[in-house]
Structure formats: structure tokens, C-alpha cells
PDB file of C-alpha atoms in Angstrom:
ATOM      1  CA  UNK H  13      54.991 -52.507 -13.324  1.00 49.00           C
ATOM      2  CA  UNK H  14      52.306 -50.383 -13.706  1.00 51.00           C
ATOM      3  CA  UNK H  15      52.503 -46.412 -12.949  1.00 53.00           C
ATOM      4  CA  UNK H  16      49.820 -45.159  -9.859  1.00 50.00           C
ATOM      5  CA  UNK H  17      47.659 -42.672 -12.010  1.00 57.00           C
ATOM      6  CA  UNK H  18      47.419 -39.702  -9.403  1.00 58.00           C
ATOM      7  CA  UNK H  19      46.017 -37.454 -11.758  1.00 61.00           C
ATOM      8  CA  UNK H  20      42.850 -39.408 -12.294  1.00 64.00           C
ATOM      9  CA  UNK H  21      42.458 -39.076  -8.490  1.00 64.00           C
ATOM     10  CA  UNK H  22      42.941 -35.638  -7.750  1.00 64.00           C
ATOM     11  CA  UNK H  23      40.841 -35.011 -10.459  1.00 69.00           C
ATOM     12  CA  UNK H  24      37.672 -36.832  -9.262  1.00 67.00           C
ATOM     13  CA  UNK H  25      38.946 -35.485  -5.683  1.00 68.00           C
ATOM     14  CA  UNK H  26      38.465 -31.981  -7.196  1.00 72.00           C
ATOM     15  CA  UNK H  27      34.583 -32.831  -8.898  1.00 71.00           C
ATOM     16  CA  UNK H  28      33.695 -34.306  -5.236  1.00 71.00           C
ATOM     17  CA  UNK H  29      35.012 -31.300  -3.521  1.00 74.00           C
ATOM     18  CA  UNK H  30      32.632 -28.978  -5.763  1.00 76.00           C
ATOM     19  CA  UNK H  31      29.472 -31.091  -5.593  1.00 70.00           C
ATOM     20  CA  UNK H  32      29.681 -30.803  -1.891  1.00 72.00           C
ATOM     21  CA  UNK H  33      30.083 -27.136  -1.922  1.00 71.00           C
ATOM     22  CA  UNK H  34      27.244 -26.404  -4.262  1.00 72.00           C
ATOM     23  CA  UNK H  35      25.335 -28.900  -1.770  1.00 69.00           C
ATOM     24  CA  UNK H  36      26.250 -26.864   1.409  1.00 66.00           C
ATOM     25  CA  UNK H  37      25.771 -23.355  -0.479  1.00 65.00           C
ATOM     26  CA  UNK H  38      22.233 -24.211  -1.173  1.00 60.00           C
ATOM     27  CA  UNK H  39      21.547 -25.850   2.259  1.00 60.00           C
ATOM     28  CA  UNK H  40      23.049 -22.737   3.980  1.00 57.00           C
ATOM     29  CA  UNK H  41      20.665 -20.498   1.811  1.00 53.00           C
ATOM     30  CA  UNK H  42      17.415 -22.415   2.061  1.00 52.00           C
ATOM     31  CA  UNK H  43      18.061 -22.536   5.869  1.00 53.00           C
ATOM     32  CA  UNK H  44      18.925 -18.797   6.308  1.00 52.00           C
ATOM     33  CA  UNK H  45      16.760 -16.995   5.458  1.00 48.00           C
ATOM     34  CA  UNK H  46      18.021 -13.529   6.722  1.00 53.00           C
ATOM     35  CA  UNK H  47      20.821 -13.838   4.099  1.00 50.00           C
ATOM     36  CA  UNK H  48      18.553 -13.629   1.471  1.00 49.00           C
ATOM     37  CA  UNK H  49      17.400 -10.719   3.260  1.00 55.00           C
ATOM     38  CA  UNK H  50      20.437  -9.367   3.843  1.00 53.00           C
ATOM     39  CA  UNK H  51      21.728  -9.660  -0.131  1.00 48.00           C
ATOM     40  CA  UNK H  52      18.063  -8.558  -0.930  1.00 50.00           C
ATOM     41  CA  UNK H  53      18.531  -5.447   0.870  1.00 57.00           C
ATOM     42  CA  UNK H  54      21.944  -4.882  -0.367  1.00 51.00           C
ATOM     43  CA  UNK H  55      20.822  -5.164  -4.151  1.00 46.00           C
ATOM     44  CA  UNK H  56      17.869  -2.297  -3.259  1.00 50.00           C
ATOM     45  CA  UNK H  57      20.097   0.163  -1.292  1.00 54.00           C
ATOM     46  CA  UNK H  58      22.344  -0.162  -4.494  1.00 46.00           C
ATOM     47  CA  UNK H  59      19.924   0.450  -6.663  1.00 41.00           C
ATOM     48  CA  UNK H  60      18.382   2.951  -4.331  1.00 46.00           C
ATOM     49  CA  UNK H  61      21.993   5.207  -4.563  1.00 45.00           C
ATOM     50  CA  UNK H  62      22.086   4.814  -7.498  1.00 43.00           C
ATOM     51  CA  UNK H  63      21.238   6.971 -11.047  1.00 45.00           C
ATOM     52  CA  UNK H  64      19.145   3.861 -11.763  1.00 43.00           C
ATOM     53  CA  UNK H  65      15.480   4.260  -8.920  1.00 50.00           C
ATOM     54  CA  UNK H  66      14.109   1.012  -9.310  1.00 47.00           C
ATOM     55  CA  UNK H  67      10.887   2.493  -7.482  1.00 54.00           C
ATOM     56  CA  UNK H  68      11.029   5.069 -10.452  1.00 56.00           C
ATOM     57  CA  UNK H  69      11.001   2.525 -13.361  1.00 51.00           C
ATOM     58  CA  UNK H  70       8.517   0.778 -11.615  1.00 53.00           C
ATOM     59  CA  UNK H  71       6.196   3.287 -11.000  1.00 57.00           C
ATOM     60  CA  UNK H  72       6.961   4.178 -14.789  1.00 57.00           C
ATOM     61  CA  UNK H  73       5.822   1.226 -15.880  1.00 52.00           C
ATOM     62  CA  UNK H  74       2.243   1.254 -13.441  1.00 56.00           C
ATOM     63  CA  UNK H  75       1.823   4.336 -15.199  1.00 56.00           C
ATOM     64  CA  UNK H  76       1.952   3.173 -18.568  1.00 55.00           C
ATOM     65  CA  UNK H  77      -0.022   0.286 -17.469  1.00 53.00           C
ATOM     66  CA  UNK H  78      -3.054   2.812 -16.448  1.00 56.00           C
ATOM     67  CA  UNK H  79      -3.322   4.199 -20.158  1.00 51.00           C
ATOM     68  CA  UNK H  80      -2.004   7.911 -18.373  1.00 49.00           C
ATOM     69  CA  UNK H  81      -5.264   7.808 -16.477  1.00 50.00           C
ATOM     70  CA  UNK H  82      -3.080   9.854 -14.199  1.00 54.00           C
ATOM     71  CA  UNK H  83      -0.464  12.181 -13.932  1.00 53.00           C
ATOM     72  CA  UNK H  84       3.257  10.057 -13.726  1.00 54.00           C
ATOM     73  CA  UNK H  85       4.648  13.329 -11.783  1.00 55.00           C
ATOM     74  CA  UNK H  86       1.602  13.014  -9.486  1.00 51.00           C
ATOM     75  CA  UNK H  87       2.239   8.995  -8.617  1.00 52.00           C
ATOM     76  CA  UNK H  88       5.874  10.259  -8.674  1.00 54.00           C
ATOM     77  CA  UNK H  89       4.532  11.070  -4.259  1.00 49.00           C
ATOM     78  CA  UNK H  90       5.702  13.852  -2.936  1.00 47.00           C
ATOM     79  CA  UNK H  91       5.535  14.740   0.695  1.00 48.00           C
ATOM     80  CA  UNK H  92       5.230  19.075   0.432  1.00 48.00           C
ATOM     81  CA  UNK H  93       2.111  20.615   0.861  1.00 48.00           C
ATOM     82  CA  UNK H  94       1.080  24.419   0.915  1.00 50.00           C
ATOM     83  CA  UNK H  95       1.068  25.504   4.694  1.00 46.00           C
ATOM     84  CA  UNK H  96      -1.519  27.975   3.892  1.00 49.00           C
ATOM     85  CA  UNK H  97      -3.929  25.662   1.975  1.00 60.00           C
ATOM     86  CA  UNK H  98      -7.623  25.523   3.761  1.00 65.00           C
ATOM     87  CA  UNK H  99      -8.186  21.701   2.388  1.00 69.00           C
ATOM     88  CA  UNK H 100      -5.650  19.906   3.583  1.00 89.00           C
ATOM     89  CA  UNK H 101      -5.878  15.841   3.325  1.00 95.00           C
ATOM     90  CA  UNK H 102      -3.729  13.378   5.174  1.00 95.00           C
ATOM     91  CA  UNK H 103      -3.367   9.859   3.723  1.00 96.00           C
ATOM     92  CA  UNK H 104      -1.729   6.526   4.914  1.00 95.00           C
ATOM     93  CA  UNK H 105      -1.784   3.408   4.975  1.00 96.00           C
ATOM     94  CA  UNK H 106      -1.520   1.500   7.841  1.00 95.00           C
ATOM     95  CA  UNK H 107      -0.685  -1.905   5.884  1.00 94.00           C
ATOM     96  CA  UNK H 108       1.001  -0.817   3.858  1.00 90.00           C
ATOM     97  CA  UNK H 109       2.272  -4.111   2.215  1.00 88.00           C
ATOM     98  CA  UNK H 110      -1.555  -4.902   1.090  1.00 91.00           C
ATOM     99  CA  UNK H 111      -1.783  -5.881  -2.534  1.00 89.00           C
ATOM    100  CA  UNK H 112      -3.693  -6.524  -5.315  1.00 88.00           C
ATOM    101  CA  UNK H 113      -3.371  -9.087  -7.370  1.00 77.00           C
ATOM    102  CA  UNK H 114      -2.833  -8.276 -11.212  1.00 65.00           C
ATOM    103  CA  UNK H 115      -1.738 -10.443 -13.807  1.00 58.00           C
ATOM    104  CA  UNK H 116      -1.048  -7.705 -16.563  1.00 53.00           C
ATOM    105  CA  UNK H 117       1.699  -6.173 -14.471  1.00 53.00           C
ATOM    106  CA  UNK H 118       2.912  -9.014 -12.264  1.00 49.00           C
ATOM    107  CA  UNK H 119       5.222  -9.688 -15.334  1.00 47.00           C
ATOM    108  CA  UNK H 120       7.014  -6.639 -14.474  1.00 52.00           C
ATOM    109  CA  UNK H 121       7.595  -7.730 -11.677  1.00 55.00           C
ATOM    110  CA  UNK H 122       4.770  -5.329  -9.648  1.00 61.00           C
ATOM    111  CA  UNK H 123       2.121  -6.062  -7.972  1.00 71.00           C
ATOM    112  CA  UNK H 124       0.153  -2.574  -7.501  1.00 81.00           C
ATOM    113  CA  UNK H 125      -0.469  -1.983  -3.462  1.00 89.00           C
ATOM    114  CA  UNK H 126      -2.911   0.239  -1.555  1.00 93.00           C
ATOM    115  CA  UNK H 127       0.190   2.700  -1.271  1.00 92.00           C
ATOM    116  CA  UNK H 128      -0.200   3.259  -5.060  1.00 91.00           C
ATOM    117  CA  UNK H 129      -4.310   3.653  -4.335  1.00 93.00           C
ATOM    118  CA  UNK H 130      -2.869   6.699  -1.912  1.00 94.00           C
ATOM    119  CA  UNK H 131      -1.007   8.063  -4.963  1.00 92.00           C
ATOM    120  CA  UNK H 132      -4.050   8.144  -7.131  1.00 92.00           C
ATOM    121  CA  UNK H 133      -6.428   9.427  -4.836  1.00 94.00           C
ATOM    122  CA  UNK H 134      -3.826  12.212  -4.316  1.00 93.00           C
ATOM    123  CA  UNK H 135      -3.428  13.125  -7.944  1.00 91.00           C
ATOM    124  CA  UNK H 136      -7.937  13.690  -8.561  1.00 94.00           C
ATOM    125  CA  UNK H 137      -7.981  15.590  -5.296  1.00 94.00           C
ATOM    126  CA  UNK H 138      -5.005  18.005  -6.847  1.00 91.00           C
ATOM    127  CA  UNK H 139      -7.831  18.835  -9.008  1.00 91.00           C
ATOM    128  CA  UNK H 140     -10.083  19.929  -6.582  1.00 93.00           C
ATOM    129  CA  UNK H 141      -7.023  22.243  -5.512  1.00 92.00           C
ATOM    130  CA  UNK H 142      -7.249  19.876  -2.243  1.00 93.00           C
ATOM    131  CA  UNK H 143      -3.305  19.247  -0.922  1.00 91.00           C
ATOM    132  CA  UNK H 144      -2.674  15.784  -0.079  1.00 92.00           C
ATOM    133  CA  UNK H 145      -0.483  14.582   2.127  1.00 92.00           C
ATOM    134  CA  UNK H 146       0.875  11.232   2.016  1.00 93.00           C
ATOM    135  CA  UNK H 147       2.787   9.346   4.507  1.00 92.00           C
ATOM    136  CA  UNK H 148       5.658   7.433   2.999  1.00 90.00           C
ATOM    137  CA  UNK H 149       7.100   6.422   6.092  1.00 90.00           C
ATOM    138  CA  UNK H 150       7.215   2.293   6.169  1.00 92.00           C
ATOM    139  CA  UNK H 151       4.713   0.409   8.974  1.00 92.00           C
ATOM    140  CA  UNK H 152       7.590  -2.255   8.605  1.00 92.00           C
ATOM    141  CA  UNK H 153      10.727  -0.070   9.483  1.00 92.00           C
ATOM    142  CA  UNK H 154       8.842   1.171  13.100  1.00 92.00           C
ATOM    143  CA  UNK H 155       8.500  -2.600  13.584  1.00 93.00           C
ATOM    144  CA  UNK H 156      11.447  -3.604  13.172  1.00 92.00           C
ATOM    145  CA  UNK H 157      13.338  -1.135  14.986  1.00 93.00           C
ATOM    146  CA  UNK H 158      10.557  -1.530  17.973  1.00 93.00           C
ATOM    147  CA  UNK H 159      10.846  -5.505  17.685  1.00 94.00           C
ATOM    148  CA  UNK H 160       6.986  -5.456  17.333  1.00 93.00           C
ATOM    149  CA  UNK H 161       4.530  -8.084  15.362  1.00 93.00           C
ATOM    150  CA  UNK H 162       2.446  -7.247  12.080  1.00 93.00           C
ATOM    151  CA  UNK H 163      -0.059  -7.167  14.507  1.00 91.00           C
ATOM    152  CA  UNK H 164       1.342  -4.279  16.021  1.00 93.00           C
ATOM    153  CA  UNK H 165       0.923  -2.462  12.463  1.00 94.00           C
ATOM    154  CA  UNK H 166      -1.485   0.208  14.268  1.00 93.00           C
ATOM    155  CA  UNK H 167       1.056   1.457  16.626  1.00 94.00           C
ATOM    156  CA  UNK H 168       3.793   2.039  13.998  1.00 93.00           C
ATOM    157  CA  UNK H 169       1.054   4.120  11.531  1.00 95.00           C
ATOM    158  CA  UNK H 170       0.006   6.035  15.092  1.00 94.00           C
ATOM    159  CA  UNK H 171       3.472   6.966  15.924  1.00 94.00           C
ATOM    160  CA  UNK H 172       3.714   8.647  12.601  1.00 93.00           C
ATOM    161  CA  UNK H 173       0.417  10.045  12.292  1.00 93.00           C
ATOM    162  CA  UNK H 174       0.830  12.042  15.922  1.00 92.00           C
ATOM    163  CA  UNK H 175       3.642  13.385  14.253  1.00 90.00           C
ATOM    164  CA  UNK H 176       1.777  14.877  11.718  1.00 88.00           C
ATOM    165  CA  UNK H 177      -1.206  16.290  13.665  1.00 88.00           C
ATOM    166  CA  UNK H 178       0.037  19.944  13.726  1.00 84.00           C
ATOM    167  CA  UNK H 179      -1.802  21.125  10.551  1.00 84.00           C
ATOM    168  CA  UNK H 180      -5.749  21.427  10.423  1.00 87.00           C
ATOM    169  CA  UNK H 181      -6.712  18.011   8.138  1.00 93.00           C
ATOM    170  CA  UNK H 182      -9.978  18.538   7.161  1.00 94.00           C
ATOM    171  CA  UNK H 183     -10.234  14.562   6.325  1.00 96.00           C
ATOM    172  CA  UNK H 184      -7.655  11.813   7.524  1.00 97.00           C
ATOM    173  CA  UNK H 185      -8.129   8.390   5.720  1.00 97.00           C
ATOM    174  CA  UNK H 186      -6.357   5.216   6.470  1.00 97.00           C
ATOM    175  CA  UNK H 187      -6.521   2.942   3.180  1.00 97.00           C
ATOM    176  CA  UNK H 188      -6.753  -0.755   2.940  1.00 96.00           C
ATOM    177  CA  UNK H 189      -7.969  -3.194   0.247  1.00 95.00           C
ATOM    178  CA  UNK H 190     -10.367  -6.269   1.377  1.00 94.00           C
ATOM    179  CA  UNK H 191      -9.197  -9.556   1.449  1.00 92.00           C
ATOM    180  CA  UNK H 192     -12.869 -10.639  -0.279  1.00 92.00           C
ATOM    181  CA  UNK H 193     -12.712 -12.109  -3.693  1.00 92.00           C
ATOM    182  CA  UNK H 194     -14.242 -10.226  -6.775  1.00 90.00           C
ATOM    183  CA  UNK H 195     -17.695 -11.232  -6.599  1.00 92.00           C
ATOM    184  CA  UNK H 196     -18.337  -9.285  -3.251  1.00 94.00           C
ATOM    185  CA  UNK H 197     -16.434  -6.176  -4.361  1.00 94.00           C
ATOM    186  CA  UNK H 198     -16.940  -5.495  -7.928  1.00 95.00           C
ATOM    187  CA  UNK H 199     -19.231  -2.717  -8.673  1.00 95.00           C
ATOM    188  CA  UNK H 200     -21.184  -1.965 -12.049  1.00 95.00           C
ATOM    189  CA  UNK H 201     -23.032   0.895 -13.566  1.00 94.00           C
ATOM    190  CA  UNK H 202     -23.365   1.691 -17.358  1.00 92.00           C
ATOM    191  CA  UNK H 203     -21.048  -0.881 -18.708  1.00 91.00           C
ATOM    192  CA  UNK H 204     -18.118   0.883 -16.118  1.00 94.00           C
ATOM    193  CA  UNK H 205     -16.836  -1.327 -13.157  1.00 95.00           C
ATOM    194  CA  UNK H 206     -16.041   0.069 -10.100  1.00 96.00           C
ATOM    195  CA  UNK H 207     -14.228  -1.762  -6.798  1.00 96.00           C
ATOM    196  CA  UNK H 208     -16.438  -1.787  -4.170  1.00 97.00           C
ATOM    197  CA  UNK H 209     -15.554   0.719  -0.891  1.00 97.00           C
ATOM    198  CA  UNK H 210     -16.437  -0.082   3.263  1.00 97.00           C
ATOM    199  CA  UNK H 211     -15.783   2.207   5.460  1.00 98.00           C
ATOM    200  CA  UNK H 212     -14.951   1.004   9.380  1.00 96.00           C
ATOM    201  CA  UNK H 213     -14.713   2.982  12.832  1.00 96.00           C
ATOM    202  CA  UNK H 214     -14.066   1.545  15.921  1.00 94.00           C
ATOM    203  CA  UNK H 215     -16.136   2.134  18.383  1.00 92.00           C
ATOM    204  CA  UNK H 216     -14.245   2.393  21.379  1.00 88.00           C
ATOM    205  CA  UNK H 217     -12.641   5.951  20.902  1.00 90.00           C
ATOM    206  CA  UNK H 218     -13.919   9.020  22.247  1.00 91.00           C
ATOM    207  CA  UNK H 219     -14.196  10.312  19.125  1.00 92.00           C
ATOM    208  CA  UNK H 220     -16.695   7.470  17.747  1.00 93.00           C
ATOM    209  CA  UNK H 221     -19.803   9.428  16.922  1.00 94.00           C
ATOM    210  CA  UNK H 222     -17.871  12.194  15.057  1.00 95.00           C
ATOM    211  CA  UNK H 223     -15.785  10.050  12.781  1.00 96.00           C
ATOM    212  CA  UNK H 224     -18.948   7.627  12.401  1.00 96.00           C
ATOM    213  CA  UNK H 225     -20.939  10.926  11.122  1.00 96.00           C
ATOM    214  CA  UNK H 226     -17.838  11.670   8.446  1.00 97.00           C
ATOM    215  CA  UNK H 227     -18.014   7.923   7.515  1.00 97.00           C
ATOM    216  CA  UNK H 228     -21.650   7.737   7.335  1.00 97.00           C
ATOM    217  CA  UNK H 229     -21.607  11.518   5.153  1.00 97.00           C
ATOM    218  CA  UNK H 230     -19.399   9.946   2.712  1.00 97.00           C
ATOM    219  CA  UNK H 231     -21.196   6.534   2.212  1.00 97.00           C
ATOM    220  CA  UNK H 232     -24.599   8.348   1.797  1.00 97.00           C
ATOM    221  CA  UNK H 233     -23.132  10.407  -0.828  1.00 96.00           C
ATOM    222  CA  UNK H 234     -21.324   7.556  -2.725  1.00 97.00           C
ATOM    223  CA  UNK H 235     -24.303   5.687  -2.881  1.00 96.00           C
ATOM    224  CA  UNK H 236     -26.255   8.377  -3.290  1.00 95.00           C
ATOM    225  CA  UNK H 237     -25.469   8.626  -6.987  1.00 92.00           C
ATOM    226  CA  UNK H 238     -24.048   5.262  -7.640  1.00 96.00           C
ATOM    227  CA  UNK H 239     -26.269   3.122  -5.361  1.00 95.00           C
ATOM    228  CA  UNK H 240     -24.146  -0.247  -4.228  1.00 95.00           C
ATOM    229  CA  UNK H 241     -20.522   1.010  -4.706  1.00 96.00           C
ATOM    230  CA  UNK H 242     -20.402   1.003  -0.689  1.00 97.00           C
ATOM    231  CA  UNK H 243     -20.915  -1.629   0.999  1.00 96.00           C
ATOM    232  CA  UNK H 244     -21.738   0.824   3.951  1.00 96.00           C
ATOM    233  CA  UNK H 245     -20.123   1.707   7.388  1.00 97.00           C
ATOM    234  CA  UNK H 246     -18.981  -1.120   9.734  1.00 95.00           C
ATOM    235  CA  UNK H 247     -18.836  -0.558  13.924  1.00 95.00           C
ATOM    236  CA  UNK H 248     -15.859  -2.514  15.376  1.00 93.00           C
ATOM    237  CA  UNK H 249     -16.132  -2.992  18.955  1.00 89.00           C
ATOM    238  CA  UNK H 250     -13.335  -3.306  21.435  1.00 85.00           C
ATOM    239  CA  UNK H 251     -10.683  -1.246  18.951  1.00 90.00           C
ATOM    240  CA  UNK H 252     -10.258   2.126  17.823  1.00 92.00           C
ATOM    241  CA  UNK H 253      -7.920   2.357  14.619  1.00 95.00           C
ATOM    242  CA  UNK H 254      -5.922   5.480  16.144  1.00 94.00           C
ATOM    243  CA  UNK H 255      -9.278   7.291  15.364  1.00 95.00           C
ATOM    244  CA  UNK H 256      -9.340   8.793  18.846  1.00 94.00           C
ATOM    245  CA  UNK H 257      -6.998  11.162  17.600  1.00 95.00           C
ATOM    246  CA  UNK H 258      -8.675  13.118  15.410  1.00 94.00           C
ATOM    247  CA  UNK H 259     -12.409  13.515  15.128  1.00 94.00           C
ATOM    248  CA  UNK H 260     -12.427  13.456  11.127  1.00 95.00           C
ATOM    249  CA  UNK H 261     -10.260   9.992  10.964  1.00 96.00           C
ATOM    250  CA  UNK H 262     -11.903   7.110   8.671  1.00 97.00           C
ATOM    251  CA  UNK H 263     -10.626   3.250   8.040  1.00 97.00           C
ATOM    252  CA  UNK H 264     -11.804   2.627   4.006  1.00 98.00           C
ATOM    253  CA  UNK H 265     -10.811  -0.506   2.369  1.00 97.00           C
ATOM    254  CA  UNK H 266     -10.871   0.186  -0.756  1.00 97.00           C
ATOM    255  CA  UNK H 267     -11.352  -2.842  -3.547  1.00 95.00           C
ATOM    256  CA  UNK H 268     -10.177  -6.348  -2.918  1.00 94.00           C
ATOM    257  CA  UNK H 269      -7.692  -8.907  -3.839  1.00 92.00           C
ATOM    258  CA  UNK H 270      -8.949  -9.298  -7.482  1.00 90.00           C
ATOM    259  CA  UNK H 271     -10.200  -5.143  -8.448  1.00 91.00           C
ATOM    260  CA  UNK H 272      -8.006  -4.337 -11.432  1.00 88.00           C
ATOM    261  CA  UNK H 273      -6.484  -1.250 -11.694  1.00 86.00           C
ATOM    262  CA  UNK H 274      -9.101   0.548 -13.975  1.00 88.00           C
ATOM    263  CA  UNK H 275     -11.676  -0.716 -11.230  1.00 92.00           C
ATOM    264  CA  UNK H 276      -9.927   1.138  -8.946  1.00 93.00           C
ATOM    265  CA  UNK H 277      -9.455   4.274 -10.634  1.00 92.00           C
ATOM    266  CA  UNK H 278     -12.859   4.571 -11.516  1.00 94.00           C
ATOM    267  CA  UNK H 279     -13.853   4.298  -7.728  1.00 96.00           C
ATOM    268  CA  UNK H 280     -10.733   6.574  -7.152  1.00 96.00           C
ATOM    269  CA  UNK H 281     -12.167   8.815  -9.404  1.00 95.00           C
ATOM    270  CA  UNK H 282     -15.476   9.205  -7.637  1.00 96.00           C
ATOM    271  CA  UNK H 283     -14.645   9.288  -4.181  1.00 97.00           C
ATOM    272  CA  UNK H 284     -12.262  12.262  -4.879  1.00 96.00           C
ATOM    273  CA  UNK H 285     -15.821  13.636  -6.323  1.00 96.00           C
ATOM    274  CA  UNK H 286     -17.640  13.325  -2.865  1.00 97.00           C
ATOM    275  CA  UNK H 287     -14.677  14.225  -0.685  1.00 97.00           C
ATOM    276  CA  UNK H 288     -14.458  17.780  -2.480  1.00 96.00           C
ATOM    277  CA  UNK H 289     -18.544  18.002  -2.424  1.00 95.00           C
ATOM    278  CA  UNK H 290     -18.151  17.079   1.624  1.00 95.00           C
ATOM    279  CA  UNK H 291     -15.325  19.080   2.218  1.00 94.00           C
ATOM    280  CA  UNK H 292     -16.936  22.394   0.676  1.00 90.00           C
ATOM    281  CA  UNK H 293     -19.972  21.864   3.007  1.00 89.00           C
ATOM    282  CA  UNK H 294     -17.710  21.615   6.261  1.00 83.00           C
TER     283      UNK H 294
END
């Protein structure tokens, strides 16, 4: 009489058992997609607490990929200012999540963002003895705790830019990039390429004529010496960009998807030029 071989069946019992929980662990992960979230979050706060910064290597590494065009402890942001500085500069960025789109450091894992266009811009007006200051609260965080839409981004960067209103800015500039492809906002002069700058108000602010004259100054003196690196000033009715709260407030988008990041710090580089030439005059 032949002996039932139980083995063989808890065996293949055992393989079955496995297949089916691979199959429902990668079901439940595709279909949640707030536990990716969740672990992603976990991994940064443990970096974040950590000895090792992952923001630190990474800005590190956009450093080295600028050729030390600027100073690594001047991207290194930091929020003090001197209280008893006469040029005083407030930067954000709105959306703050806007990128551009570079190959050379994408395999790092970093994709350079208008928040790192803030750093720059920062670092050439340092050498204008011009104090910059940068707001590093997150448009995303006041959304999330208010339950609010992307579209809602404005009211998050308002909320933290009336909270900052209690020094005498003698320029406030809200950064984007463009969503336009290369073409329409590369710039060239002398075998140097530039990314291409607009600057927008909104018109419906009581403040519209003022921060159209500060936007208007600026383009005038951009093109002024390098004729075609802005694309001008653009009136949008029916909004205001928070510029109603200060009379010296200007939207500039700043480069597009495609600018590299030596496009961008030779525009950088310029604009830091006019804003110290505008800011002496005022």
C-alpha cells in the first residue's frame, strides 16, 4: 500500500500561500496610495533627524553641478537678516513645487526648482550688501492642514507673507518658472544664453499702478542693456497675486521647463544687477 506523501502537499500549500501574499502586498500598495506617502514621509523625517540631511547632500551636489558659480553656504538658505539693514528683499515662491527639467542632475536624483532660483538670487544680491529674505515655509503644508486645493496655492504664500510684513522690503518678488518650452524662453547675447524673464501684476488690487511702475522699472532696465531677455510686463485681470499688500510686490517667472541651470544663473546674475541699480535710485 502506498504511503500519502503529506510533505509534498504542505509544501506546495506553503509556495501558494506566498504567491498570494506577494499578490495582495502589491495590490494593497498600488491601490493606496497614502501608504506610500506615509512610508515616504517616514524615510524623510528619518533622514531629516538624522546626522545624515538629505536636503544637505542634495544641495551639495546642485552646487557642484553649477561649477561653484555660487557660494554652497549661500544656497545652504538661511532665514536671519540684519534688522537694521536699509535694503531689505523678501523672496518666495508661491509654487513652490515648480521645476525644471535637467537631465545632468536628474541622475542624482534632483530636479532643481524655482526654490533653488530664490537661493541664487539671494547669494548675487549678498553682494550688493542687499539682505534677502527667503521664505522656506512649504505652500503644501498650509494646504494640507487648511484642506485647501493647489489652486488655493495663493492663500497659503499670503498667510505667510502677512506674517512677514513688519520690516520695510524695499522689493518683494514672488518667483515662478514658465511652463513654455525652450524656444520661447531662451535668451542669447555674445555666445552667453540667458532664460528668458516676464513679469505679471494683477490688476485688480489697489495697489496696481504702483507695483505695475516697479515691474515696468525693472523690465526697461533689463532690456535696456540686454534687449529681449524680458518678455515684458503682463496685466491679469480679475486677480491680484496678494500684490494688494504691498505696493512694491512683483509676480516674475523666471525661465521655463527646459532653461538649464547656467541659463539661469546668467539671468540670475543680471537681474541682481538691475535690482541693486533700482533699489539705489528709490
Amino acid at each position: 500500500m502506498n504511503r500519502f506523501d503529506t510533505r509534498n502537499i504542505k509544501n506546495k500549500a506553503i509556495k501558494y500561500l506566498i504567491v498570494l501574499l506577494i499578490i495582495f502586498s502589491y495590490y494593497f500598495i498600488l491601490k493606496n496610495t497614502n501608504f506610500l506617502d506615509i512610508i515616504k514621509e517616514k524615510i524623510e523625517n528619518k533622514y531629516n533627524n538624522s546626522e545624515i540631511n538629505i536636503e544637505k547632500l542634495k544641495t551639495e551636489i546642485v552646487y557642484k553641478s553649477l561649477n561653484k558659480i555660487v557660494d554652497l553656504t549661500d544656497i545652504n538658505i538661511s532665514k536671519n537678516i540684519s534688522l537694521s539693514s536699509n535694503n531689505l528683499v523678501y523672496i518666495y515662491n508661491t509654487h513652490d513645487t515648480e521645476k525644471y527639467t535637467l537631465p545632468f542632475t536628474s541622475d542624482y536624483s534632483i530636479i532643481p526648482d524655482v526654490t533653488l532660483v530664490s537661493k541664487m538670487l539671494k547669494e548675487y544680491l549678498k553682494s550688493y550688501n542687499i539682505d534677502t529674505y527667503i521664505e522656506i515655509s512649504k505652500t503644501k503644508d498650509y494646504l494640507k492642514k487648511n484642506k485647501l486645493k493647489y489652486s488655493d496655492s495663493y492663500e497659503a504664500s499670503r498667510y505667510y507673507l502677512e506674517k512677514n510684513l513688519n520690516k520695510n522690503y524695499k522689493l518683494i518678488i514672488d518667483i515662478h518658472r514658465d511652463s513654455l518650452r525652450h524656444k520661447y524662453t531662451l535668451y542669447e547675447k555674445d555666445n552667453k544664453k540667458y532664460a528668458r524673464i516676464l513679469f505679471i501684476i494683477g490688476s485688480s488690487n489697489k495697489n496696481y499702478k504702483k507695483n505695475k511702475e516697479v515691474a515696468e522699472n525693472l523690465n526697461n532696465r533689463l532690456n535696456s542693456k540686454y534687449k529681449g531677455i524680458s518678455r515684458g510686463v503682463t496685466i491679469r485681470e480679475d486677480t491680484a497675486y496678494n500684490q494688494d499688500l504691498n505696493e512694491r510686490i512683483i509676480l516674475v517667472k523666471i525661465g521655463g521647463i527646459d532653461n538649464t541651470l547656467e541659463e539661469l544663473n546668467n539671468t540670475i546674475e543680471v537681474f541682481s544687477k538691475v535690482i541693486n541699480d533700482y533699489i539705489k535710485e528709490i
